[in-house]
Amino acid sequence: MKKATKVMALAAAMVMLAGTLTACGGSGKGGKITFGTNAEFPPFEFVASQGVIDQYDGIDMAIAKNIAEQNGMTAAIENMEFDSLLVALQNGQIDAVIAGMTATDERRETVDFSTTYYTATQVMIVKEDSDIATAADMADKKICVIQGYTGEICVQDMGYPYEAFKKGTEAVMELVNGKCDVVVIDSATAQKYVSDNEGLKIVEDASAFESEEYAIAVQKGNTELLEKINKSIEGMLADGTINELAVKYTEAVSEE
Ligand code: GLN
């Protein structure tokens, strides 16, 4: 680092430190929980002109804010690719992941998950006139998934070829433009895309797609944070907060 840059970095660090000290007066060391997310997953997380945490809005963002506040802290969001979230968590770049993330056994090998707060399933989005009625009907179709999502793993396990996209919106555009026949993605998010785009419908196949439990991930062994998160989630499940948020954001996104 050049000297001038160093001085500036130091000054910036001091300003940030001063900010932290005044902003969390009394709440003690580490008054902030930095949540990583991928804000491409409505109604759980998306970018809005004004969100609950900065420009980030959605069910998960409201949950994250409540968790922080109930523990006398503030919530910050780091928005990144879905695929990078668990690595960023392991590196300590973020404290927790809240991203409509399914608690899978594979992911449990590297991180710890909170109490689950939402149950979803994979569904198929197809054109209204599609003849796809079951997952097996995808066999000779062009399938689109989103990279690193559980939908990709499901299609992989079924042994079908597919194309993976970075964002749900990109995969749905392929479908709208007739370049693919089916998008496999989580149910609530699929609902949002179907209400946003003409001529699409959802096909479910409960025998092919298992239910998935969304949970918040923390670094393995971070029981201190995990206990705080679990306590908040349990409270929000018991008093209906999470249910209300799900209704609110599902209605809001389908009315747009
Ligand atoms: N539930 C899916 C998964 O865990 C998708 C999550 C997401 O895209 N944010 O892979």
mmCIF file of C-alpha atoms and ligand atoms in Angstrom, residues 37-38 40-41 44-45 60 82 85 99-104 107 120 122 146 148-151 153 185-186 189 212 214, ligand 1:
data_model
loop_
_atom_site.group_PDB
_atom_site.id
_atom_site.type_symbol
_atom_site.label_atom_id
_atom_site.label_comp_id
_atom_site.label_asym_id
_atom_site.label_seq_id
_atom_site.Cartn_x
_atom_site.Cartn_y
_atom_site.Cartn_z
ATOM 1 C CA THR A 37 -27.560 -12.955 1.051
ATOM 2 C CA ASN A 38 -28.211 -13.137 -2.675
ATOM 3 C CA GLU A 40 -32.227 -12.237 -6.373
ATOM 4 C CA PHE A 41 -34.753 -14.423 -4.638
ATOM 5 C CA PHE A 44 -37.320 -13.634 0.446
ATOM 6 C CA GLU A 45 -34.721 -11.118 -0.706
ATOM 7 C CA ASP A 60 -35.577 -12.862 5.075
ATOM 8 C CA PHE A 82 -25.529 -17.507 -3.989
ATOM 9 C CA LEU A 85 -22.250 -17.357 0.463
ATOM 10 C CA ALA A 99 -30.894 -16.523 1.681
ATOM 11 C CA GLY A 100 -33.880 -18.834 1.478
ATOM 12 C CA MET A 101 -31.209 -21.427 1.964
ATOM 13 C CA THR A 102 -32.287 -25.028 2.306
ATOM 14 C CA ALA A 103 -30.596 -26.851 5.171
ATOM 15 C CA THR A 104 -29.191 -29.834 3.272
ATOM 16 C CA ARG A 107 -24.231 -28.021 3.525
ATOM 17 C CA ALA A 120 -40.719 -24.929 0.486
ATOM 18 C CA GLN A 122 -38.980 -27.327 -5.885
ATOM 19 C CA ILE A 146 -29.996 -21.619 -11.190
ATOM 20 C CA GLY A 148 -25.871 -23.760 -6.835
ATOM 21 C CA TYR A 149 -29.568 -23.843 -5.922
ATOM 22 C CA THR A 150 -31.084 -27.068 -4.630
ATOM 23 C CA GLY A 151 -33.074 -27.136 -7.903
ATOM 24 C CA ILE A 153 -28.989 -30.645 -7.382
ATOM 25 C CA ILE A 185 -36.880 -23.468 -8.749
ATOM 26 C CA ASP A 186 -38.277 -22.982 -5.226
ATOM 27 C CA THR A 189 -40.049 -17.654 -5.921
ATOM 28 C CA GLU A 212 -37.073 -28.246 1.832
ATOM 29 C CA TYR A 214 -35.058 -22.903 4.972
HETATM 30 N N1 GLN B 1 -33.565 -22.971 -1.493
HETATM 31 C C1 GLN B 1 -32.637 -23.003 -2.565
HETATM 32 C C2 GLN B 1 -31.290 -23.437 -2.066
HETATM 33 O O1 GLN B 1 -31.054 -23.471 -0.923
HETATM 34 C C3 GLN B 1 -32.514 -21.664 -3.294
HETATM 35 C C4 GLN B 1 -32.067 -20.572 -2.400
HETATM 36 C C5 GLN B 1 -31.784 -19.248 -3.068
HETATM 37 O O2 GLN B 1 -31.677 -19.131 -4.224
HETATM 38 N N2 GLN B 1 -31.638 -18.194 -2.403
HETATM 39 O O3 GLN B 1 -30.444 -23.743 -2.847
#
